[in-house]
Amino acid sequence: MNTYQRALRDFQDFSEDVTRATYHTVDDALRRLASTLVPGTPLGDVVRDLPAVDFVQWFDTQAATGGSMMGSADLAWPASHLDRLAMQVELFRRLGNGQLDLLNFSHCFLWAGSQHDDNISEFVQQVFRPFARDFLRFVHDDAAFEQGLKRVANLPTEASMQELTLFISHSAADAAVAKALVNLFEKALKISARQIRCTSVDGYRLPAGADTNDVLRTEVFGAKLFIGLLTPTSLSSTYVLFELGARWGARRPLFPILAAGTSAAHLQAPLSGLNALSASTADQIRQLIEDAGVALSMRVEPMASFSSAIDAVVLAPALSTA
Amino acid sequence: MFDDFLKDITRLQRRLERIEGTQSVSFADLFTDEFMLLHSDFHSISAMLDASGFRVESAEDFTAIPDDEWDAFIKARSRFESWEAMRGAAGAEWMSRQLKDG
């Protein structure tokens, strides 16, 4: 699956989540949906072609049509198809980032009764489903996006990406620690070299000819387990931060590992909300392996068989600068 | 209130009878554009058939496509793992539309 297909699939999946959402889950579903529309993503780039609209003025005008009765305000979208779509995209962005509250919106324009779920269902039927249909039509009319959909995914193949078990995000300057981690995972969990991506370590680099950005994007999402090696260097690397952010946003297993003097105090939100383990403490590296075994549903080999690999991780920063 | 309930049940019964009497559903009815937009890489079933690389101009052409190759295409270009799963989902939506539209 290439990045365009993945973006489309995410939008479709999250759209289905919205249509099935209840009062308790709809905010999360909308947040995920809105994440597919951010600039720099395939769908975000399509959205850029929509006309600029003044959402606040439109919204205030609509809200002002309401009286004292719940749901009495008119919801009149712009007459132009593209303006309407642009306004709806902006609505979903604002619902996704919390600037607008869905229940308040429904109470104002689409009151269906005192049950929250009824109001959400009304919103889905009257606003969301038509939007999703119209938006996807617009997406398919976009020549660049349609071309992207047809593009064959770059190496590695879909099958090999699905097999990727471990992705170690790191800065090239920390290759020694990354290499020690690779060695540890191979020994402790018997993960094969083909299932590990570690771009600075020979044998685990990207295949020749692969589109680096495309493959990394896909693997960052697709790997079963993602380890972020956090050091002063990696925390200032655009690539590493992008990979960490993408993985965090995807809500898939993400284990931050602190090394080269980095402590939990150096981490900012959202990384600070994750329990980071230290590569300089053998006990914490042992815990990393146990946690990874659970996350991957893999059995950990006897400790004695990889204790030297743990020591290598702990000593790697010192050895690399010696 | 009870009369309304009975009317609803009777109406539903009629719809079900009509559905049961349906011999076949066309591709266009089953795989609506909205279904295709929300579940595949294509805006319509004809766009999907065109992109498949298989020449499909008749029902015979379609049935002649090797199942494993068609399943692989569906898996790669839709949200479904197989043609059977896609057809099942489209069928469920079609049935739901019939019951709602009356």
Short mmCIF file of C-alpha atoms in Angstrom, two decimals:
data_model
loop_
_atom_site.label_atom_id
_atom_site.label_comp_id
_atom_site.label_asym_id
_atom_site.label_seq_id
_atom_site.Cartn_x
_atom_site.Cartn_y
_atom_site.Cartn_z
CA MET A 1 0.00 0.00 0.00
CA ASN A 2 1.51 3.35 -0.96
CA THR A 3 1.06 6.57 1.01
CA TYR A 4 -1.93 7.70 -1.06
CA GLN A 5 -3.72 4.41 -0.64
CA ARG A 6 -2.88 4.48 3.06
CA ALA A 7 -4.23 8.03 3.43
CA LEU A 8 -7.44 7.09 1.66
CA ARG A 9 -7.80 3.95 3.75
CA ASP A 10 -7.28 5.92 6.95
CA PHE A 11 -9.96 8.41 5.92
CA GLN A 12 -12.35 5.57 5.06
CA ASP A 13 -11.63 3.70 8.29
CA PHE A 14 -12.01 6.78 10.45
CA SER A 15 -15.18 7.74 8.56
CA GLU A 16 -16.64 4.39 9.47
CA ASP A 17 -15.59 4.98 13.05
CA VAL A 18 -17.48 8.29 13.00
CA THR A 19 -20.62 6.71 11.56
CA ARG A 20 -20.56 4.07 14.29
CA ALA A 21 -19.56 6.38 17.11
CA THR A 22 -21.57 7.03 20.22
CA TYR A 23 -21.50 10.00 22.53
CA HIS A 24 -18.52 8.46 24.34
CA THR A 25 -16.40 7.80 21.27
CA VAL A 26 -17.34 10.42 18.72
CA ASP A 27 -14.77 13.03 19.77
CA ASP A 28 -11.94 10.55 19.38
CA ALA A 29 -13.30 9.39 16.01
CA LEU A 30 -13.53 12.98 14.77
CA ARG A 31 -10.02 13.73 16.02
CA ARG A 32 -8.62 10.80 14.05
CA LEU A 33 -10.59 11.79 10.98
CA ALA A 34 -9.28 15.36 11.18
CA SER A 35 -5.72 14.01 11.43
CA THR A 36 -6.04 12.78 7.83
CA LEU A 37 -6.69 16.31 6.59
CA VAL A 38 -3.64 18.07 8.00
CA PRO A 39 -1.34 19.87 5.54
CA GLY A 40 1.55 17.79 4.27
CA THR A 41 -0.49 14.60 4.02
CA PRO A 42 -1.92 13.35 0.70
CA LEU A 43 -5.46 14.38 1.61
CA GLY A 44 -4.26 17.60 3.21
CA ASP A 45 -2.67 18.50 -0.11
CA VAL A 46 -5.98 17.90 -1.89
CA VAL A 47 -7.76 20.12 0.63
CA ARG A 48 -5.34 22.92 -0.28
CA ASP A 49 -7.07 23.13 -3.67
CA LEU A 50 -10.39 24.07 -2.06
CA PRO A 51 -11.32 27.77 -1.99
CA ALA A 52 -10.59 29.84 1.12
CA VAL A 53 -13.71 30.39 3.22
CA ASP A 54 -14.54 32.48 6.27
CA PHE A 55 -15.80 29.79 8.58
CA VAL A 56 -16.29 31.99 11.64
CA GLN A 57 -18.47 34.48 9.80
CA TRP A 58 -20.52 31.71 8.19
CA PHE A 59 -20.95 29.88 11.49
CA ASP A 60 -21.99 33.01 13.39
CA THR A 61 -24.52 33.84 10.68
CA GLN A 62 -26.03 30.36 10.85
CA ALA A 63 -26.11 30.30 14.64
CA ALA A 64 -27.85 33.67 14.70
CA THR A 65 -30.84 32.22 12.84
CA GLY A 66 -31.76 30.11 15.87
CA GLY A 67 -34.35 31.05 18.42
CA SER A 68 -34.82 29.80 21.95
CA MET A 69 -35.77 26.30 20.80
CA MET A 70 -33.11 23.59 20.56
CA GLY A 71 -32.08 22.85 16.97
CA SER A 72 -34.00 25.78 15.52
CA ALA A 73 -31.02 27.38 13.77
CA ASP A 74 -30.78 26.93 10.01
CA LEU A 75 -27.81 25.09 8.61
CA ALA A 76 -27.47 26.62 5.16
CA TRP A 77 -24.24 25.62 3.47
CA PRO A 78 -22.74 27.84 0.76
CA ALA A 79 -24.42 27.34 -2.60
CA SER A 80 -21.18 26.66 -4.46
CA HIS A 81 -20.22 23.00 -4.24
CA LEU A 82 -16.57 23.73 -3.55
CA ASP A 83 -17.30 26.46 -1.01
CA ARG A 84 -19.64 24.06 0.75
CA LEU A 85 -16.98 21.37 0.81
CA ALA A 86 -14.34 23.80 2.06
CA MET A 87 -16.68 24.93 4.83
CA GLN A 88 -17.36 21.35 5.84
CA VAL A 89 -13.67 20.47 5.88
CA GLU A 90 -13.14 23.44 8.19
CA LEU A 91 -16.04 22.27 10.35
CA PHE A 92 -14.49 18.81 10.74
CA ARG A 93 -11.09 20.29 11.46
CA ARG A 94 -12.60 22.38 14.23
CA LEU A 95 -14.60 19.48 15.60
CA GLY A 96 -11.43 17.41 15.52
CA ASN A 97 -9.23 19.87 17.34
CA GLY A 98 -11.86 20.75 19.92
CA GLN A 99 -12.55 24.31 18.76
CA LEU A 100 -16.15 23.24 18.22
CA ASP A 101 -18.17 20.81 20.29
CA LEU A 102 -20.28 18.32 18.37
CA LEU A 103 -23.09 18.18 20.90
CA ASN A 104 -23.38 21.96 20.98
CA PHE A 105 -23.38 21.99 17.19
CA SER A 106 -26.10 19.34 17.04
CA HIS A 107 -28.17 21.04 19.71
CA CYS A 108 -27.98 24.26 17.76
CA PHE A 109 -28.72 22.93 14.26
CA LEU A 110 -29.88 19.32 14.35
CA TRP A 111 -31.76 18.65 17.57
CA ALA A 112 -33.14 15.12 17.49
CA GLY A 113 -34.13 14.70 21.12
CA SER A 114 -32.69 14.55 24.59
CA GLN A 115 -30.57 11.45 23.92
CA HIS A 116 -26.98 12.38 23.03
CA ASP A 117 -26.60 9.37 20.73
CA ASP A 118 -29.70 10.39 18.77
CA ASN A 119 -28.20 13.80 18.13
CA ILE A 120 -24.91 12.28 17.04
CA SER A 121 -26.74 9.88 14.74
CA GLU A 122 -28.65 12.80 13.21
CA PHE A 123 -25.39 14.65 12.65
CA VAL A 124 -23.86 11.58 10.98
CA GLN A 125 -26.84 11.15 8.66
CA GLN A 126 -27.44 14.80 7.81
CA VAL A 127 -23.92 16.17 7.72
CA PHE A 128 -21.18 13.61 7.97
CA ARG A 129 -22.18 10.99 5.42
CA PRO A 130 -22.93 13.52 2.65
CA PHE A 131 -19.65 15.25 3.45
CA ALA A 132 -17.63 12.02 3.30
CA ARG A 133 -19.21 11.10 -0.04
CA ASP A 134 -18.69 14.56 -1.58
CA PHE A 135 -15.17 14.85 -0.21
CA LEU A 136 -14.12 11.49 -1.59
CA ARG A 137 -15.55 12.40 -4.99
CA PHE A 138 -13.49 15.58 -4.88
CA VAL A 139 -10.43 13.56 -3.91
CA HIS A 140 -10.90 11.22 -6.86
CA ASP A 141 -11.27 14.22 -9.18
CA ASP A 142 -7.83 15.41 -8.10
CA ALA A 143 -5.44 14.27 -10.84
CA ALA A 144 -2.37 14.19 -8.61
CA PHE A 145 -4.09 12.13 -5.95
CA GLU A 146 -5.58 9.73 -8.48
CA GLN A 147 -2.12 9.33 -9.99
CA GLY A 148 -0.73 8.65 -6.53
CA LEU A 149 -3.31 5.94 -5.95
CA LYS A 150 -2.17 4.14 -9.07
CA ARG A 151 1.47 4.33 -8.15
CA VAL A 152 2.96 1.01 -7.23
CA ALA A 153 4.21 1.02 -3.68
CA ASN A 154 7.96 1.42 -3.49
CA LEU A 155 10.23 -1.22 -2.14
CA PRO A 156 9.99 -3.00 0.19
CA THR A 157 6.91 -4.85 -0.97
CA GLU A 158 3.65 -4.78 0.90
CA ALA A 159 4.31 -8.28 2.16
CA SER A 160 7.71 -7.45 3.56
CA MET A 161 6.37 -4.30 5.23
CA GLN A 162 3.68 -6.30 6.92
CA GLU A 163 6.39 -8.54 8.25
CA LEU A 164 8.37 -5.67 9.72
CA THR A 165 8.41 -6.32 13.45
CA LEU A 166 10.71 -3.66 14.79
CA PHE A 167 11.51 -0.12 13.67
CA ILE A 168 14.27 1.68 15.56
CA SER A 169 14.02 5.42 15.05
CA HIS A 170 17.32 7.09 15.77
CA SER A 171 19.89 9.63 14.67
CA ALA A 172 22.87 8.37 12.66
CA ALA A 173 25.08 9.82 15.40
CA ASP A 174 23.65 7.20 17.77
CA ALA A 175 24.26 4.26 15.46
CA ALA A 176 26.35 2.42 18.06
CA VAL A 177 23.48 2.25 20.55
CA ALA A 178 21.01 1.43 17.77
CA LYS A 179 23.24 -1.42 16.59
CA ALA A 180 23.49 -2.77 20.14
CA LEU A 181 19.69 -2.66 20.43
CA VAL A 182 19.30 -4.54 17.15
CA ASN A 183 21.68 -7.20 18.37
CA LEU A 184 19.79 -7.44 21.67
CA PHE A 185 16.40 -7.89 19.99
CA GLU A 186 17.76 -10.52 17.65
CA LYS A 187 19.08 -12.52 20.58
CA ALA A 188 16.33 -11.96 23.14
CA LEU A 189 13.28 -12.32 20.90
CA LYS A 190 14.75 -14.14 17.92
CA ILE A 191 13.62 -11.44 15.51
CA SER A 192 15.21 -11.93 12.11
CA ALA A 193 17.19 -9.21 10.37
CA ARG A 194 14.51 -8.95 7.66
CA GLN A 195 11.97 -7.91 10.26
CA ILE A 196 14.03 -5.05 11.66
CA ARG A 197 14.55 -1.58 10.17
CA CYS A 198 17.43 0.44 11.55
CA THR A 199 18.55 2.81 8.84
CA SER A 200 22.09 3.48 10.08
CA VAL A 201 23.08 -0.12 10.68
CA ASP A 202 24.36 -2.32 7.85
CA GLY A 203 21.99 -5.15 7.07
CA TYR A 204 19.00 -3.22 8.37
CA ARG A 205 19.08 -0.24 6.01
CA LEU A 206 16.47 0.59 3.38
CA PRO A 207 16.65 -1.44 0.17
CA ALA A 208 18.56 0.12 -2.73
CA GLY A 209 16.26 2.18 -4.94
CA ALA A 210 13.57 2.65 -2.32
CA ASP A 211 11.91 6.04 -2.02
CA THR A 212 13.22 6.90 1.45
CA ASN A 213 10.39 9.15 2.58
CA ASP A 214 7.67 6.92 1.20
CA VAL A 215 9.05 3.73 2.71
CA LEU A 216 9.84 5.32 6.07
CA ARG A 217 6.34 6.78 6.31
CA THR A 218 4.83 3.39 5.65
CA GLU A 219 7.14 1.49 7.96
CA VAL A 220 6.77 3.96 10.79
CA PHE A 221 3.05 3.16 10.74
CA GLY A 222 3.31 -0.48 9.80
CA ALA A 223 5.98 -1.91 12.12
CA LYS A 224 4.55 -3.91 14.98
CA LEU A 225 6.84 -2.24 17.48
CA PHE A 226 8.52 1.15 17.24
CA ILE A 227 11.47 2.13 19.42
CA GLY A 228 12.44 5.78 19.62
CA LEU A 229 16.07 6.15 20.67
CA LEU A 230 16.06 9.52 22.38
CA THR A 231 19.35 11.31 22.73
CA PRO A 232 20.30 15.00 22.55
CA THR A 233 21.10 14.47 18.86
CA SER A 234 17.96 12.55 17.94
CA LEU A 235 15.71 15.02 19.74
CA SER A 236 17.00 17.72 17.40
CA SER A 237 16.59 15.57 14.27
CA THR A 238 13.66 16.50 12.03
CA TYR A 239 13.41 12.92 10.78
CA VAL A 240 13.35 11.36 14.22
CA LEU A 241 10.78 13.85 15.49
CA PHE A 242 8.63 13.26 12.42
CA GLU A 243 8.82 9.50 12.93
CA LEU A 244 8.02 9.79 16.62
CA GLY A 245 5.11 12.14 15.94
CA ALA A 246 3.72 9.94 13.20
CA ARG A 247 3.94 6.84 15.33
CA TRP A 248 2.42 8.57 18.34
CA GLY A 249 -0.41 9.83 16.18
CA ALA A 250 -1.01 6.35 14.83
CA ARG A 251 -1.51 5.07 18.36
CA ARG A 252 0.55 1.97 17.80
CA PRO A 253 3.11 0.51 20.23
CA LEU A 254 5.84 3.10 20.83
CA PHE A 255 8.66 2.57 23.33
CA PRO A 256 10.90 5.59 23.98
CA ILE A 257 14.44 4.69 25.12
CA LEU A 258 16.61 7.32 26.76
CA ALA A 259 20.33 7.32 26.04
CA ALA A 260 23.46 9.51 26.00
CA GLY A 261 22.46 11.52 29.03
CA THR A 262 18.87 12.19 28.07
CA SER A 263 16.45 11.93 30.97
CA ALA A 264 12.67 11.88 31.16
CA ALA A 265 12.83 15.53 32.22
CA HIS A 266 14.09 16.41 28.72
CA LEU A 267 10.96 15.09 27.09
CA GLN A 268 8.09 17.34 26.19
CA ALA A 269 4.47 16.45 25.51
CA PRO A 270 3.32 14.17 24.00
CA LEU A 271 6.46 12.06 24.57
CA SER A 272 6.56 12.95 28.25
CA GLY A 273 3.30 11.08 28.65
CA LEU A 274 4.95 7.82 27.66
CA ASN A 275 6.96 5.73 30.07
CA ALA A 276 10.53 6.01 28.79
CA LEU A 277 13.16 3.48 29.82
CA SER A 278 16.87 4.22 30.19
CA ALA A 279 19.44 2.50 27.99
CA SER A 280 22.08 3.12 30.66
CA THR A 281 20.43 0.82 33.20
CA ALA A 282 20.54 -2.95 32.68
CA ASP A 283 17.35 -3.55 34.64
CA GLN A 284 15.42 -1.14 32.45
CA ILE A 285 16.74 -2.76 29.29
CA ARG A 286 15.58 -6.10 30.66
CA GLN A 287 12.17 -4.53 31.22
CA LEU A 288 12.24 -3.23 27.65
CA ILE A 289 12.70 -6.75 26.36
CA GLU A 290 9.93 -8.13 28.56
CA ASP A 291 7.55 -5.35 27.54
CA ALA A 292 8.45 -5.84 23.88
CA GLY A 293 7.81 -9.57 24.22
CA VAL A 294 4.32 -8.81 25.53
CA ALA A 295 3.63 -6.21 22.83
CA LEU A 296 4.76 -8.58 20.09
CA SER A 297 3.29 -11.73 21.66
CA MET A 298 6.76 -13.29 21.44
CA ARG A 299 8.51 -15.48 23.95
CA VAL A 300 11.64 -14.05 25.54
CA GLU A 301 14.70 -16.30 25.34
CA PRO A 302 16.46 -17.36 28.58
CA MET A 303 18.07 -14.30 30.16
CA ALA A 304 21.52 -15.87 30.23
CA SER A 305 21.53 -16.10 26.45
CA PHE A 306 21.38 -12.35 25.96
CA SER A 307 22.77 -10.77 29.12
CA SER A 308 25.95 -9.81 27.27
CA ALA A 309 23.78 -8.05 24.65
CA ILE A 310 22.16 -6.03 27.45
CA ASP A 311 25.60 -5.01 28.71
CA ALA A 312 26.50 -3.96 25.17
CA VAL A 313 23.51 -1.61 25.04
CA VAL A 314 24.39 -0.08 28.39
CA LEU A 315 28.03 0.40 27.41
CA ALA A 316 27.46 1.42 23.78
CA PRO A 317 27.39 5.23 24.28
CA ALA A 318 30.64 5.14 26.22
CA LEU A 319 32.32 2.82 23.70
CA SER A 320 31.24 4.93 20.73
CA THR A 321 32.79 8.09 22.17
CA ALA A 322 35.88 6.42 23.57
CA MET B 1 -49.35 3.38 19.73
CA PHE B 2 -49.87 -0.37 19.28
CA ASP B 3 -51.56 0.30 15.92
CA ASP B 4 -48.51 2.24 14.77
CA PHE B 5 -46.30 -0.62 15.82
CA LEU B 6 -48.44 -3.07 13.86
CA LYS B 7 -48.30 -0.84 10.80
CA ASP B 8 -44.51 -0.67 11.04
CA ILE B 9 -44.24 -4.43 11.33
CA THR B 10 -46.57 -4.96 8.38
CA ARG B 11 -44.58 -2.50 6.27
CA LEU B 12 -41.33 -4.23 7.21
CA GLN B 13 -42.88 -7.60 6.40
CA ARG B 14 -43.83 -6.37 2.91
CA ARG B 15 -40.34 -5.10 2.29
CA LEU B 16 -38.83 -8.37 3.41
CA GLU B 17 -41.17 -10.27 1.09
CA ARG B 18 -40.11 -8.04 -1.76
CA ILE B 19 -36.45 -8.62 -0.98
CA GLU B 20 -36.97 -12.36 -0.72
CA GLY B 21 -38.66 -12.26 -4.12
CA THR B 22 -35.68 -10.51 -5.71
CA GLN B 23 -33.86 -12.90 -8.00
CA SER B 24 -30.71 -10.91 -8.52
CA VAL B 25 -29.24 -7.51 -7.83
CA SER B 26 -27.21 -5.66 -10.41
CA PHE B 27 -23.62 -4.68 -9.72
CA ALA B 28 -24.63 -1.03 -9.93
CA ASP B 29 -27.32 -1.48 -7.28
CA LEU B 30 -25.10 -3.52 -5.01
CA PHE B 31 -21.90 -1.51 -5.34
CA THR B 32 -23.18 2.04 -5.24
CA ASP B 33 -20.80 4.92 -5.83
CA GLU B 34 -21.05 5.81 -2.15
CA PHE B 35 -20.11 2.27 -1.15
CA MET B 36 -17.15 2.30 -3.52
CA LEU B 37 -16.01 5.73 -2.33
CA LEU B 38 -16.12 4.69 1.30
CA HIS B 39 -14.60 1.25 0.90
CA SER B 40 -12.25 1.16 -2.07
CA ASP B 41 -9.70 3.20 -3.99
CA PHE B 42 -12.30 3.89 -6.67
CA HIS B 43 -15.24 6.21 -7.18
CA SER B 44 -17.40 3.55 -8.85
CA ILE B 45 -17.56 -0.16 -9.54
CA SER B 46 -16.88 0.46 -13.23
CA ALA B 47 -13.72 2.40 -12.34
CA MET B 48 -12.62 -0.57 -10.24
CA LEU B 49 -13.27 -3.03 -13.04
CA ASP B 50 -11.40 -0.80 -15.48
CA ALA B 51 -8.42 -0.56 -13.16
CA SER B 52 -8.33 -4.27 -12.43
CA GLY B 53 -6.58 -5.09 -15.68
CA PHE B 54 -9.13 -7.79 -16.40
CA ARG B 55 -11.38 -7.40 -19.41
CA VAL B 56 -14.91 -7.51 -18.01
CA GLU B 57 -17.68 -6.93 -20.51
CA SER B 58 -20.06 -9.66 -19.45
CA ALA B 59 -20.94 -11.83 -16.49
CA GLU B 60 -19.01 -14.65 -18.16
CA ASP B 61 -15.88 -12.48 -18.35
CA PHE B 62 -16.21 -11.77 -14.66
CA THR B 63 -16.66 -15.37 -13.58
CA ALA B 64 -13.65 -16.33 -15.71
CA ILE B 65 -11.31 -14.24 -13.58
CA PRO B 66 -9.19 -16.51 -11.35
CA ASP B 67 -10.47 -16.19 -7.78
CA ASP B 68 -7.05 -15.81 -6.21
CA GLU B 69 -6.02 -13.01 -8.58
CA TRP B 70 -9.30 -11.16 -8.06
CA ASP B 71 -9.04 -11.59 -4.28
CA ALA B 72 -5.50 -10.23 -4.35
CA PHE B 73 -6.69 -7.18 -6.31
CA ILE B 74 -9.59 -6.60 -3.91
CA LYS B 75 -7.30 -6.92 -0.91
CA ALA B 76 -4.81 -4.44 -2.37
CA ARG B 77 -7.31 -1.84 -3.56
CA SER B 78 -10.16 -1.96 -1.05
CA ARG B 79 -10.77 -2.20 2.65
CA PHE B 80 -11.67 -5.86 2.33
CA GLU B 81 -9.60 -8.99 2.63
CA SER B 82 -11.41 -10.76 -0.20
CA TRP B 83 -14.12 -10.42 -2.84
CA GLU B 84 -16.44 -12.47 -0.65
CA ALA B 85 -16.02 -10.00 2.21
CA MET B 86 -16.60 -7.03 -0.10
CA ARG B 87 -19.70 -8.58 -1.63
CA GLY B 88 -21.01 -9.42 1.84
CA ALA B 89 -20.58 -5.85 3.07
CA ALA B 90 -22.22 -4.45 -0.06
CA GLY B 91 -25.06 -6.93 0.35
CA ALA B 92 -25.58 -5.92 3.95
CA GLU B 93 -25.77 -2.25 2.96
CA TRP B 94 -28.12 -3.05 0.09
CA MET B 95 -30.41 -4.98 2.41
CA SER B 96 -30.34 -2.13 4.89
CA ARG B 97 -31.30 0.33 2.14
CA GLN B 98 -34.20 -1.85 1.02
CA LEU B 99 -35.56 -2.07 4.53
CA LYS B 100 -35.21 1.67 5.11
CA ASP B 101 -36.48 2.93 1.77
CA GLY B 102 -39.64 0.89 1.53
#
